[in-house]
Coordinates of C-alpha atoms in Angstrom, one line a residue:
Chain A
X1 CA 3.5 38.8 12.1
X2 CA 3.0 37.1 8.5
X3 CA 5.0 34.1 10.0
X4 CA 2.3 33.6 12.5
X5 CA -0.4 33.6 9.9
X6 CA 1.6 31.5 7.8
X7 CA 2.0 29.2 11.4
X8 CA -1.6 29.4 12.1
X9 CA -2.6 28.4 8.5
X10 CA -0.2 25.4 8.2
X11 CA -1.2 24.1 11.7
X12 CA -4.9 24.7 10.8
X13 CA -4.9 23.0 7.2
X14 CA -2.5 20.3 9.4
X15 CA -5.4 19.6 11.9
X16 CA -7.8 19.6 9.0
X17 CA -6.0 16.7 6.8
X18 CA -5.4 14.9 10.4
X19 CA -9.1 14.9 11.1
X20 CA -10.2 13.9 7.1
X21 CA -7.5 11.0 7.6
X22 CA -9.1 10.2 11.3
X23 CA -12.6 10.5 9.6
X24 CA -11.7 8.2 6.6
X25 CA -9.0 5.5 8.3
X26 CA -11.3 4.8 11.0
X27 CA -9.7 1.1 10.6
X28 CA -6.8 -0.8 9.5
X29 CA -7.0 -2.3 6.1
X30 CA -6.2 -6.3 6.4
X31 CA -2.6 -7.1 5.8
X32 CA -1.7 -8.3 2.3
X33 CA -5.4 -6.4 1.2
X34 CA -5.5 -2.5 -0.4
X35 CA -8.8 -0.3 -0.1
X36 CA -10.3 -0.4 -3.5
X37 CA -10.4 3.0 -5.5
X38 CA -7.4 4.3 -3.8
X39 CA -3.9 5.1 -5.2
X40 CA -1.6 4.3 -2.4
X41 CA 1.8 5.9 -2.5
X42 CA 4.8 5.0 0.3
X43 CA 8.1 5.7 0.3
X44 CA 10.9 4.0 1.8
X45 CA 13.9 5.9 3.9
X46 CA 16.6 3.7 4.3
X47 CA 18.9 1.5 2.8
X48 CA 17.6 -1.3 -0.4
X49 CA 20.1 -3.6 -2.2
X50 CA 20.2 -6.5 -4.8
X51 CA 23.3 -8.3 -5.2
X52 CA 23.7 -8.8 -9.3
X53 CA 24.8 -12.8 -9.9
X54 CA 26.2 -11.6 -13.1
X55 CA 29.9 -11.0 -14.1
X56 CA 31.5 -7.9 -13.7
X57 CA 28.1 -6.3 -13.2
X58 CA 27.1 -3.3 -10.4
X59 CA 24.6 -4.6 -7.9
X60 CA 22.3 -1.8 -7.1
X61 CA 21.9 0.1 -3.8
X62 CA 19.4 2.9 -3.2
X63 CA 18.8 4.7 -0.2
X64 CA 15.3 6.2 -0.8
X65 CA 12.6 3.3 -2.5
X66 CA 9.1 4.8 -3.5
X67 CA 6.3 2.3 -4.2
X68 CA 2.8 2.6 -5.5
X69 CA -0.3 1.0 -6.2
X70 CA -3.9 1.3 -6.8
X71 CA -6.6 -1.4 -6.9
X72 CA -9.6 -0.5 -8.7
X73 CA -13.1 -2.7 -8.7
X74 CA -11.2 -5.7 -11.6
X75 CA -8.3 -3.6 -12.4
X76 CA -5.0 -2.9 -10.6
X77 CA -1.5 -1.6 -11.0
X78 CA 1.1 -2.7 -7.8
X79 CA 4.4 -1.0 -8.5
X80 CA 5.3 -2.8 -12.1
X81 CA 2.3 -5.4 -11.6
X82 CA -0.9 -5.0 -14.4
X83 CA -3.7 -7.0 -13.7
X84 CA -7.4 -7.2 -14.7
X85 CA -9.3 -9.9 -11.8
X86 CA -11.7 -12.1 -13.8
X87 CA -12.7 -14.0 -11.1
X88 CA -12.1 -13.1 -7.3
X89 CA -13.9 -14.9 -4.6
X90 CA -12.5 -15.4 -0.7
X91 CA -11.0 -18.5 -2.1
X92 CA -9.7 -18.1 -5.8
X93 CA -8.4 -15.3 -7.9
X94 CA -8.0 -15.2 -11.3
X95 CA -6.5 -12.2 -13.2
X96 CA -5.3 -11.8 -17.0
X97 CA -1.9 -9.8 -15.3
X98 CA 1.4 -8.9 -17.1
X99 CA 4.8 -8.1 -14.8
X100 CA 8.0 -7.2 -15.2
X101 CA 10.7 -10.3 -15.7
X102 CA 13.5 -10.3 -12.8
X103 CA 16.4 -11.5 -15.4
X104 CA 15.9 -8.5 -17.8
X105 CA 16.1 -6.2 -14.2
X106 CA 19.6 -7.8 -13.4
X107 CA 21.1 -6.5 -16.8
X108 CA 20.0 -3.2 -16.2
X109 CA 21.0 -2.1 -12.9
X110 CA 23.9 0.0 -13.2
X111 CA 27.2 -0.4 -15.9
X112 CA 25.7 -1.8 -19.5
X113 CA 28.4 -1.1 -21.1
X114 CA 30.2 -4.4 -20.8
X115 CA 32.0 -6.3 -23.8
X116 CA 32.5 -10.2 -24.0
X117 CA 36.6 -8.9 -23.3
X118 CA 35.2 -7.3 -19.7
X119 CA 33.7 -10.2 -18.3
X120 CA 35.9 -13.1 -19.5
X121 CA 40.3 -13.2 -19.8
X122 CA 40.1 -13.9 -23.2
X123 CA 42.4 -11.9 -25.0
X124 CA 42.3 -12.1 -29.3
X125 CA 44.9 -12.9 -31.4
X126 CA 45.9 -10.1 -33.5
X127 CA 47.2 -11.7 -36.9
X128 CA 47.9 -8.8 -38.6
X129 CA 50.0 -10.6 -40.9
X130 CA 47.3 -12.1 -42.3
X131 CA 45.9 -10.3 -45.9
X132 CA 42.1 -8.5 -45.3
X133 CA 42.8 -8.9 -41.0
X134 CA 39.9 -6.7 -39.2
X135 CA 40.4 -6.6 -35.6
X136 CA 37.1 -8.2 -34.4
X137 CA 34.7 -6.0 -32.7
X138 CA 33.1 -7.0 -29.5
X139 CA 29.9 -5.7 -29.3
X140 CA 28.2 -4.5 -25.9
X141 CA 26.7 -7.5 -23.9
X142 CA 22.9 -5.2 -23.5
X143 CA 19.7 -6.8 -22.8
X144 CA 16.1 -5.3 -22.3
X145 CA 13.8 -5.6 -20.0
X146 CA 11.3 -8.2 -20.6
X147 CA 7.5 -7.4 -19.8
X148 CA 5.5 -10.5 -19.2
X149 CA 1.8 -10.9 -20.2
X150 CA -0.5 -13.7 -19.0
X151 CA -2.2 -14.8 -16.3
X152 CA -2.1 -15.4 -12.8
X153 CA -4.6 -18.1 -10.2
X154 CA -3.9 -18.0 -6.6
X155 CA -5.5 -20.5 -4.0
X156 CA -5.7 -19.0 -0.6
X157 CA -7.3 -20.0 2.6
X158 CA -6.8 -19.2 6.2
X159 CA -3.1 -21.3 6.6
X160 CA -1.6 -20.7 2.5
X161 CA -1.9 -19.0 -0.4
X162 CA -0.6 -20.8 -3.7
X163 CA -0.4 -18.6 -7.1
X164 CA 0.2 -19.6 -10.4
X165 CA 1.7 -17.1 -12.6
X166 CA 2.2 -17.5 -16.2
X167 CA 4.1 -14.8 -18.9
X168 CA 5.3 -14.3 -22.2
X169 CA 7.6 -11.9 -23.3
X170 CA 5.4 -8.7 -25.1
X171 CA 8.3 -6.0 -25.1
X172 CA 11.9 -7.2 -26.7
X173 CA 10.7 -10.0 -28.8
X174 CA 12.3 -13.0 -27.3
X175 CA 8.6 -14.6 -26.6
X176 CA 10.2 -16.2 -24.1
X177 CA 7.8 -17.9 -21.1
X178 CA 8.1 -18.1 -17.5
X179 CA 6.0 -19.8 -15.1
X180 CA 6.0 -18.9 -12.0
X181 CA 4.6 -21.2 -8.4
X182 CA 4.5 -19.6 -5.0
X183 CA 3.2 -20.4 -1.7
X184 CA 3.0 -17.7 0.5
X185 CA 1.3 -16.0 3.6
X186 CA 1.0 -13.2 6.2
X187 CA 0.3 -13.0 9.6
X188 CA -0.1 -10.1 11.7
X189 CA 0.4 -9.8 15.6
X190 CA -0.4 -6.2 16.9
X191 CA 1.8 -4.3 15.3
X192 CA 4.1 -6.4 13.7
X193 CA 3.3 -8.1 10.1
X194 CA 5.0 -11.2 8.8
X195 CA 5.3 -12.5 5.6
X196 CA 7.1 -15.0 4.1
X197 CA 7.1 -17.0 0.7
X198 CA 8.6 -19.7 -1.2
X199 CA 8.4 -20.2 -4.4
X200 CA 9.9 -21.6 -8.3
X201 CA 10.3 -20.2 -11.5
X202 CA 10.7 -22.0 -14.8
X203 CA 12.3 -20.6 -17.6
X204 CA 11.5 -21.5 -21.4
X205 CA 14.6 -22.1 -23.2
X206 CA 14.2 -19.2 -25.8
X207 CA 14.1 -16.5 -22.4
X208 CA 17.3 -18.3 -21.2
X209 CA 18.8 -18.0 -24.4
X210 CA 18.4 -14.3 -25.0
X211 CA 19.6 -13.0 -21.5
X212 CA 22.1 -15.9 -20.9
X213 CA 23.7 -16.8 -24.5
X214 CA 26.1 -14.6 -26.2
X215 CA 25.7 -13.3 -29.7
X216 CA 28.1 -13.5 -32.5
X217 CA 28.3 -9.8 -32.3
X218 CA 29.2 -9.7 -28.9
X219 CA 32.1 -12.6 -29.3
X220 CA 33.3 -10.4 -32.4
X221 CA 32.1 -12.8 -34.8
X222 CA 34.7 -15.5 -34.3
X223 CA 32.9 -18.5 -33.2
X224 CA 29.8 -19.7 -31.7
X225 CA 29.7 -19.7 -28.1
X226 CA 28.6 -23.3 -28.6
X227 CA 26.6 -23.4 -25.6
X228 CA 23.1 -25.2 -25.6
X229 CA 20.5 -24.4 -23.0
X230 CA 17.5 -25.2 -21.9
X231 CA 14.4 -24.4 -20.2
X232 CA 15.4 -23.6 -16.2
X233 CA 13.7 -23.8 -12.7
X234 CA 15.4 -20.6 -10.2
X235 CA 14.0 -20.7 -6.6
X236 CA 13.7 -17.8 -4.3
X237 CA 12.4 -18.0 -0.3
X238 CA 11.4 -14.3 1.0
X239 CA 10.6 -13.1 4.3
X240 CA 9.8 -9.7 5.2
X241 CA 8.7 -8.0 8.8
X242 CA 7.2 -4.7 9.5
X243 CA 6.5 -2.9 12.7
X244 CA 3.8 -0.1 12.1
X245 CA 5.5 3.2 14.2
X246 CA 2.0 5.1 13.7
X247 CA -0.5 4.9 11.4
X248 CA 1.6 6.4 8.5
X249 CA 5.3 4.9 9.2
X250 CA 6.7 1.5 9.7
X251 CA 9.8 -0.1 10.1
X252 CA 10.2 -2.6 7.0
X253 CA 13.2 -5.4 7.0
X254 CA 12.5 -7.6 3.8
X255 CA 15.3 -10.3 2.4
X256 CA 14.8 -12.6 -0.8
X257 CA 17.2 -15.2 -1.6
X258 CA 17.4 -16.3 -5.5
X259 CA 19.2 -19.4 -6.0
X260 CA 19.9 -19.6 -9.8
X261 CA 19.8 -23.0 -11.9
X262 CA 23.3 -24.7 -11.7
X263 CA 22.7 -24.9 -16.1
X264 CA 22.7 -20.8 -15.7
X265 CA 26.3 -20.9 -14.2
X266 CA 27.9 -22.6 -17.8
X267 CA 27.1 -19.0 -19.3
X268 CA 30.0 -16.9 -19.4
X269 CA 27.9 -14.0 -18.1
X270 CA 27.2 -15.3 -14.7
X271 CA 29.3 -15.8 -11.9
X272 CA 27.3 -16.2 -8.4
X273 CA 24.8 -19.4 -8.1
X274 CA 22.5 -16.9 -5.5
X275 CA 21.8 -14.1 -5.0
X276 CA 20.6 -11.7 -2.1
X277 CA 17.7 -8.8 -2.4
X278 CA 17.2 -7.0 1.2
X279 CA 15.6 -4.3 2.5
X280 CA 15.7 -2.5 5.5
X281 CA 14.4 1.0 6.8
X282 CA 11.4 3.6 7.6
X283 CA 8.7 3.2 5.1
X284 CA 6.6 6.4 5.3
X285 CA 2.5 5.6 3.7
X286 CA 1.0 8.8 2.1
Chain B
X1 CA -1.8 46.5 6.0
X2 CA -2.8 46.0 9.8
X3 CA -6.6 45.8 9.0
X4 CA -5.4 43.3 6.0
X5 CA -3.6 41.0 8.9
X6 CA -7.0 41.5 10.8
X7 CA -8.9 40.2 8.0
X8 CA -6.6 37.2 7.2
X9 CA -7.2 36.1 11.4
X10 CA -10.8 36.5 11.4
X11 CA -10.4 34.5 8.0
X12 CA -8.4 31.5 9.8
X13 CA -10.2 31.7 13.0
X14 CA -13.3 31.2 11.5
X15 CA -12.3 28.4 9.5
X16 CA -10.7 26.9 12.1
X17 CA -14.0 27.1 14.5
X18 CA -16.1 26.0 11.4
X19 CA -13.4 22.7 11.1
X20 CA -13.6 22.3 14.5
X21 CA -15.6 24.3 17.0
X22 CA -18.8 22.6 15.9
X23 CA -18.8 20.0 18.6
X24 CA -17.9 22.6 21.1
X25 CA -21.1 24.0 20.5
X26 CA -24.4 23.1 22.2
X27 CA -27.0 21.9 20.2
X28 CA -28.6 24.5 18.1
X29 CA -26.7 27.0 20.1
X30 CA -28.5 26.2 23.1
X31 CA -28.0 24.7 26.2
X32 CA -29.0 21.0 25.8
X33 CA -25.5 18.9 25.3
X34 CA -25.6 15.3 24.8
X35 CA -22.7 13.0 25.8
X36 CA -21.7 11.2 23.4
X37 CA -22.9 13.1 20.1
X38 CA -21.7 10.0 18.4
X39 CA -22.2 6.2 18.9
X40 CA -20.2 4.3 17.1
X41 CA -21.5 0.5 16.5
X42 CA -18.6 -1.9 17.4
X43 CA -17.2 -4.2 14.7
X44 CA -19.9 -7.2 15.0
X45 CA -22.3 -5.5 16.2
X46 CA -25.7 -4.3 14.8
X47 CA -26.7 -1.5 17.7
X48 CA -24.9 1.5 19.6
X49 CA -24.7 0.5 23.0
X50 CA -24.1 2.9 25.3
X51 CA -25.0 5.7 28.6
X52 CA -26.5 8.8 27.7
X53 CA -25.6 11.7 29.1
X54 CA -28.2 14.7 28.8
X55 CA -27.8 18.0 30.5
X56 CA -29.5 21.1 30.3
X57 CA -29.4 24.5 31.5
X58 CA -31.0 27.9 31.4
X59 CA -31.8 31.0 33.0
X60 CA -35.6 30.8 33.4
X61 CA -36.7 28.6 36.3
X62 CA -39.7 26.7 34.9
X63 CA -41.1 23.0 34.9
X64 CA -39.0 21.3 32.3
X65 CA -39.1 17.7 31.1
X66 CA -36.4 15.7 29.1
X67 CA -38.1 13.4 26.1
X68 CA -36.6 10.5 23.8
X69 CA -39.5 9.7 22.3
X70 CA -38.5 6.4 20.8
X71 CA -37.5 5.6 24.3
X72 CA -40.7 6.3 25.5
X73 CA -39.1 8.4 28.2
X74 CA -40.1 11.5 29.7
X75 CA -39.1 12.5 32.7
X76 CA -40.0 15.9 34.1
X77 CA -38.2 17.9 37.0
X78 CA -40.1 20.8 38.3
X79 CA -39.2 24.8 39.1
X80 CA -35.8 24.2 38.3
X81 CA -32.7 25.9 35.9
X82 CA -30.5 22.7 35.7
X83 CA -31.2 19.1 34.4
X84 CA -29.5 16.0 33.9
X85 CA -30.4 12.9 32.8
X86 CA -28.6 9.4 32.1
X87 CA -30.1 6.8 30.0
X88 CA -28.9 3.5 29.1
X89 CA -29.1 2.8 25.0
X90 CA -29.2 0.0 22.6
X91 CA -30.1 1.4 19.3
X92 CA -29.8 0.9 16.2
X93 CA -30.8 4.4 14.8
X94 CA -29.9 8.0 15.6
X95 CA -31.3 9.1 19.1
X96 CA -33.8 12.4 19.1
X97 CA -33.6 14.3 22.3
X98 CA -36.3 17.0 23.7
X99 CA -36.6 19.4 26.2
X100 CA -40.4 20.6 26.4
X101 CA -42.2 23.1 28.3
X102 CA -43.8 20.2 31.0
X103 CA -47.6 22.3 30.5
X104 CA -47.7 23.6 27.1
X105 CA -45.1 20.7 25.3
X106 CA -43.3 23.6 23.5
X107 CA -39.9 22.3 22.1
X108 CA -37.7 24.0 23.8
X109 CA -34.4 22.4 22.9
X110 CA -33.7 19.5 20.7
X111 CA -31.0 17.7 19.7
X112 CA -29.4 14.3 18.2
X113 CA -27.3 11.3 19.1
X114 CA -26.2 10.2 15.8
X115 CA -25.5 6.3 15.3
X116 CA -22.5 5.2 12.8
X117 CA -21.8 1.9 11.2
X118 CA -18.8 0.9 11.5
X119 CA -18.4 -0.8 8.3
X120 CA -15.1 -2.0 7.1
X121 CA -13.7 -0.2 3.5
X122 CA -13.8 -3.2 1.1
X123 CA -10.5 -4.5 0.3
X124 CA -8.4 -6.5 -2.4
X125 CA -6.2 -9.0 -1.9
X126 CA -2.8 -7.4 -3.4
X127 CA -0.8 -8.5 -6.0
X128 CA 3.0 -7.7 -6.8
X129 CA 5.1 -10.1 -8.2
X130 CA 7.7 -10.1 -11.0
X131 CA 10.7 -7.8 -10.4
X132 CA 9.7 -5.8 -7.4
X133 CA 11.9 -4.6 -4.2
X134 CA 9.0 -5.1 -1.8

């Protein structure tokens, strides 16, 4: 008997929350937009992957990605994205934003604790013969994430959109600079959405340096590693589909392509030249 | 512990005709329904275009007449129990509908097609970039 209450409740309070959501999403909000004053929650069934370019290092594969957002009147979070809009008009955006840098994500995606003697064959020479010999240490090869603050503009019109995104380092102390160009755009036919977008990052030599240079520490104080960089362009082409199921679910197949700076591949800690982010499953909109 | 279970289905069934029995009802709990209760403007549009449906019964056999006043209408039907009515609309505001005593112009029913905008939420263009899977 309680079971049936319980049965009539749920399937009561159910028609109720169907009926507030009928009431309140009595349309579709324009792809690539978000209702303002809403947190928006989704979370993705299915199977999400980045390849890591570096040596000896995990690439990462989930089976369950959540993502988030809410877009206030100026201000808005999207997943790692901060941004206050100081101008936004149909055609021009503006935004004082700060993000989170991809390089900094590759280091910490599964094993950190890698040595300089895990990622390369060198093997040191023990000359224990010698008076005062200390085996050298190699220290862990870590590195932080890197939070970018700056600023973004992005051009848009019916055909394009074109953003400039500019960041310094504000969390590990690198001050390192990126700047990032896209072009980019959606379209949506019935209940499919397309996306695609191409775009370029430069690197400021001081960014490249911290993620991609080895210290003394982590080459046991022998030598310098002797390697000189400086400031790199990476460029990545996207494309992602979605097919909306109902109003809540849709099917989601996203792929990214990063093809790294051929100056990257002379540090010992990388080894691919590209690499591959993808997506593909049931994303389910709270 | 049986009245208790009593209690809690009187509880749910009211909330659930509260949620949703209210357009079941007629009007004022009487017998003048209007079809639709709701026009809803189409994207682009500025009025509610639309038929209106109005139907009324009762038990007393009288002269009756049906009256949207903004329409100007009123059409009467005479020693009868049943009435029915369909006007075409274009309107931009919420539709009052009478049914009066033809002689004496008592109200005797009364009820309201309401008109809704549909307005579109306003929207941001989103941003994500940086180190996201999406």
């Amino acid at each position: 008997m309680k079971v049936k209450f319980i049965g009539l409740f749920v399937f009561t309070l159910l028609l109720s929350v169907e009926q507030a959501f009928a009431n309140q999403q009595t349309n579709d909000i324009p792809i690539g937009e978000a209702s303002v004053g809403e947190w928006s929650f989704a979370l993705l069934g299915g199977y999400a992957a980045i390849e890591n370019p570096l040596k000896e290092r995990d690439s990462l594969e989930t089976y369950v990605l959540p993502t988030w957002s809410y877009y206030g009147e100026n201000f808005y979070i999207d997943n790692t994205t901060l941004g206050y809009s100081l101008i936004e008009t149909d055609t021009l955006l503006f935004d004082i934003a700060g993000y989170l840098n991809e390089d900094g994500a590759l280091f910490n995606l599964g094993n950190d604790n890698l040595s300089f003697l895990d990622i390369s064959n060198y093997v040191p020479r023990k000359n224990v013969l010698r008076p005062g010999y200390v085996e050298p240490v190699f220290a862990d090869i870590e590195r932080d994430f890197s939070y970018m603050a700056g600023a973004s503009i992005q051009w848009l019109n019916e055909y394009i959109q074109a953003r400039f995104v500019y960041g310094k380092d504000i969390s590990v102390g690198h001050h390192g600079e990126e700047i990032t160009f896209s072009l980019f755009n959606y379209y949506q036919f019935g209940h499919v959405k397309l996306n695609w977008q191409l775009g370029a990052v430069r690197k400021s030599r001081t960014l490249v340096e911290y993620y991609y240079d080895l210290t003394s520490d982590e080459i046991g104080n022998l030598t310098s590693t002797g390697l000189t960089f400086d400031s790199i362009t990476n460029t990545y082409g996207q494309i992602a589909v979605s097919y909306q199921l109902t109003r809540h679910l849709d099917f989601v197949i996203s792929v990214k392509k990063t093809w790294l700076d051929d100056q990257l591949l002379i540090s010992p800690l990388v080894e691919k030249d590209s690499y591959l982010k993808g997506v593909a499953g049931i994303n389910y909109k709270f | 512990m049986r009245q208790k279970h009593l209690q809690q289905l009187h509880f749910f069934l009211f909330f659930f005709i509260v949620t949703y029995g209210n357009n079941a009802l007629a009007a004022n709990g009487k017998a003048l329904q209007v079809t639709p209760q709701i026009c809803v403007v189409a994207q682009g549009e500025k009025r509610c275009q639309t038929v209106v449906d109005i139907q009324y019964h009762t038990d007393h056999l009288a002269d009756y007449c049906i009256v949207i006043a903004t329409y100007h209408i009123r059409r009467c039907y005479q020693q009868v129990q049943q009435l029915q009515l369909q006007v075409d609309v274009k309107t931009e505001n919420s539709l009052e509908i009478e049914v009066q005593e033809q002689h004496s112009n008592a109200v005797i029913a009364h009820t309201t097609m309401d008109v809704v905008m549909y307005k579109r939420k306003e929207t941001r263009k989103r941003r994500n970039f940086g180190w996201n899977f999406l």
